[in-house]
């Protein structure tokens, strides 16, 4: 019986939008994601809406800050495959 070739899928990329160190839910989410990465490979990007990565376009930073500024204080917010994912 011939072997079926394995298809390599790209590793998923997840962006966790955070409110910085003062966001305790974000810290819990990072710990949970670290545990998950032990069994499920994915690339994790952290984006602090209060202090965006260096070199970020001002309009891009403003877009994400406006989108999540109120959600982050109440629940964990992440972005996967272009869709917002919100947890309790």
Backbone as a ProteinNet text record, in pm:
[ID]
protein_1_A
[PRIMARY]
XXXXXXXXXXXXXXXXXXXXXXXXXXXXXXXXXXXXXXXXXXXXXXXXXXXXXXXXXXXXXXXXXXXXXXXXXXXXXXXXXXXXXXXX
[TERTIARY]
84.2	0	89.6	68.5	153.3	124.9	231.9	219.4	160	70.2	11.9	103.3	141.5	230.1	158.7	235.1	180.3	181.1	73.6	65	99.9	196.5	235.7	152.3	77.1	-4	76.1	51.5	122.9	81	174.1	145.2	52.3	-58	-149.8	-82.2	-126.2	-72.8	-186.6	-162.3	-260.8	-204.8	-284.5	-244.9	-331.9	-268.2	-338.4	-323.3	-434.3	-432.5	-442.5	-347	-340.5	-349.6	-369	-370.1	-244.6	-143.4	-18.1	-16.7	81.3	99.9	-17.8	-90.4	-202.9	-326.7	-321.9	-435	-415	-477.4	-457.7	-517.7	-628.6	-686.6	-593	-520.4	-424.5	-310.9	-267.7	-162	-209.1	-333.2	-390.5	-398.1	-441.5	-451.5	-314.9	-210.7	-75	-29.9	-60.9	-24.6	-99.8	-229	-309.4	-258.8	-223.9	-172.4	-36.7	45.7	175.2	155	56.7	25.8	-23.1	-109.6	-164	-55.2	43.5	150.9	235.2	230.2	305.3	251.6	122.3	61.4	13	-8	-60.5	28.6	101	191.3	116	155.5	105.8	201.9	198.7	281.8	198.2	253.4	181.4	245.5	164	208	130.4	200.7	135.7	132.2	19.2	3.4	-57.4	23.5	-23.3	-87.6	-218.6	-287	-246.8	-192.5	-148.1	-6.1	69.2	207.9	237.3	189.5	205.7	351.7	378.9	517.3	582.9	712.5	789.2	774.8	763.4	752.7	611.9	514.4	376.2	319.5	252.8	186.4	84.1	79.3	-10.6	-157.3	-196.9	-336.1	-366.7	-270.3	-287.5	-302.6	-217.4	-223.3	-356.5	-400.1	-526	-644.3	-639.6	-747	-764.9	-653.5	-662.8	-698.6	-646.9	-678.4	-828	-883	-1026.5	-1112.7	-1069.7	-1147.1	-1154.4	-1044.3	-1037.1	-1023.1	-1019.1	-990.2	-1087.9	-1212.2	-1309.4	-1324.2	-1300.2	-1311.5	-1202.1	-1081.1	-967.6	-983	-1047.2	-1064.2	-1164.2	-1249.2	-1353.5	-1331.2	-1258.7	-1238.5	-1114.8	-1066.2	-950.9	-991.9	-907.2	-938.4	-821.3	-850.1	-745.8	-798.1	-708.3	-743.5	-682.6	-764.6	-714.8	-773.7	-691.5	-735.1	-826.3	-794.9	-870	-1003.9	-1034.7	-1161.5	-1135.4	-1212.1	-1198	-1251.6	-1182.2	-1224.4	-1228	-1341.6	-1350.5	-1392	-1325.7	-1356.6	-1418	-1474.1	-1534.7	-1430.5
-116.6	0	124.1	216.9	336.6	432.2	498.6	595.9	725.8	782.9	911.6	1021.7	1116.6	1222.4	1310.6	1354.3	1442.9	1585.5	1654.1	1795.2	1877	1966.3	2053.1	2180.4	2201.9	2321.9	2430.1	2556	2662.2	2667.1	2708	2720.6	2840.7	2822.2	2934.5	3047.3	3168.1	3285.4	3347.8	3371.4	3430.1	3560.1	3665.3	3792	3815.6	3832.3	3862.2	4011.2	4082.6	4225	4241.6	4312	4326.2	4472.3	4492.5	4626.7	4653.1	4569.9	4587.6	4510.1	4539.1	4466.2	4482.6	4594.2	4616.9	4535.1	4460.9	4377.4	4235.2	4205.8	4074.5	3961.8	3987.3	3884.4	3850	3951.1	3927.6	3837.1	3857.1	3773	3628.5	3608.5	3473.3	3412.5	3491.5	3441.6	3398.4	3476.6	3440.4	3309.5	3288.2	3162.2	3044.7	3064.6	2958.4	2925.2	3028	3005.6	2935.7	2966.2	2898.6	2748.9	2713.3	2571.9	2504.9	2574.7	2519.7	2497	2585.3	2572.4	2446.9	2387.7	2263.7	2149.4	2155	2045.8	2088	2216.5	2267.1	2380.4	2359.6	2465.6	2583.9	2702.2	2825	2938.1	3040.1	3158.1	3258.2	3309.9	3405	3542.1	3640.6	3779.6	3855	3933	4016.1	4159.3	4225.7	4363.8	4443.2	4527.4	4613.5	4736.4	4751.8	4863.3	4998.6	4998.4	5124.5	5161	5063	5084.6	4991.9	5029.5	4940.2	4916.9	4809.8	4779.7	4897.2	4911.1	5019	5009.3	5123.5	5127.2	5106.4	5090.8	5071.7	5203.1	5193.5	5309.7	5363.4	5495.2	5558.4	5522.5	5518.4	5482.4	5338	5249.9	5108.7	5095.3	5163.8	5158.9	5213.4	5322.2	5384.7	5292.1	5222.2	5129.5	5021	4958.5	4850.5	4904	5018.2	5076.8	5107.3	5168.7	5199.8	5074.2	4972.1	4849.2	4775.6	4774.2	4690.1	4764.1	4895.9	4967.3	4936.3	4909.8	4879.7	4730.1	4649	4503.7	4446.2	4496.9	4438.7	4450.1	4554	4568.1	4467.5	4409.6	4319.6	4172.2	4144.3	4004.4	3993.6	3871.7	3845.8	3865.5	3929.2	3955	3911	3830.7	3784.6	3794	3779.6	3785.6	3663.4	3588.5	3470.1	3467.5	3445.8	3434.6	3549.5	3669.1	3786.2	3804.7	3722.3	3735.2	3758.1	3846.9	3872.5	3754.1	3714.8	3607.1	3664.2	3657	3711.7	3603.8	3601.7	3504.4	3572.9	3493.4	3548.5	3571.5
0	0	0	-93.8	-101.3	15.3	57.6	166.9	111.9	187	150.8	203	117.6	165.9	268.4	367.6	470.2	419.6	444.5	407.6	530.1	514	625.2	621	725.3	735.9	807.3	773.5	843.7	990.9	1074.7	1217.6	1236	1308.2	1330.5	1408.7	1380.6	1450.2	1530.5	1659	1747.5	1803.5	1800.8	1861	1982.9	2097.6	2222.1	2248.4	2244.1	2272.9	2424	2480.4	2625.6	2665.5	2794.6	2850.8	2930.4	2913.3	2986.2	3117	3199.9	3326.8	3422.5	3412.4	3503.7	3468.4	3359	3316.8	3370.6	3484.3	3546.1	3462.4	3393.2	3306.3	3191.3	3142.6	3034.6	3082.2	3205.5	3261.5	3273.4	3314.9	3323.3	3184.1	3086.3	2948.8	2897.5	2924.9	2879.7	2941.9	3069.7	3135.4	3072.3	3046.7	2984.6	2844.4	2769.3	2633.9	2636.4	2735.3	2748	2771.5	2853.2	2877.2	2748.4	2675.8	2552.2	2447.7	2442.5	2343.7	2364.3	2481.1	2505.8	2420.5	2387.9	2311.2	2172.9	2154.4	2027.9	1978.9	1869.3	1823	1762.5	1801.1	1740.7	1775.5	1691.2	1714.1	1792.3	1901.9	1986.1	1976.3	1938.9	1936.9	2043.3	2123.8	2225.1	2175.2	2191.9	2147.2	2262.7	2323.8	2431.9	2367.2	2385	2318.6	2376.8	2497.5	2558.9	2519.4	2472	2430.7	2312.5	2192.1	2076.3	2040.1	1966	1926.5	1854.5	1876.2	1811.9	1660.9	1596.3	1451.3	1398.3	1488	1444.7	1391.3	1278.4	1221.3	1321.1	1337.3	1434.5	1408.7	1281.5	1249.8	1287.8	1264.8	1301.5	1453.2	1527.5	1673.5	1725	1668.1	1709.4	1680.7	1565.7	1527.9	1634.1	1674	1772	1910.1	1946.7	2078.1	2086.3	1981.2	1981.3	1981.9	1909.6	1900.7	2034.7	2110.3	2230.2	2362.3	2364.3	2488.1	2601.4	2571.5	2677.1	2700.7	2598.6	2613.6	2700.8	2687.2	2758.1	2908.9	2956.5	3100.6	3156	3070.9	3117.2	3083.8	2977.8	2937.8	2848.4	2836.8	2751.2	2605.8	2527.4	2387.7	2302.1	2202	2111.1	1968.5	1874.7	1733.2	1666.4	1593.2	1525.2	1385.4	1289.2	1150.1	1108.8	1155.8	1115.2	1184	1284.4	1355.1	1502.6	1563.9	1707.1	1784.7	1888.6	1976.8	2117.8	2185.2	2319.1	2415.5	2530.3	2632.7	2752.5	2841.9	2964.6	3070.4
[MASK]
++++++++++++++++++++++++++++++++++++++++++++++++++++++++++++++++++++++++++++++++++++++++

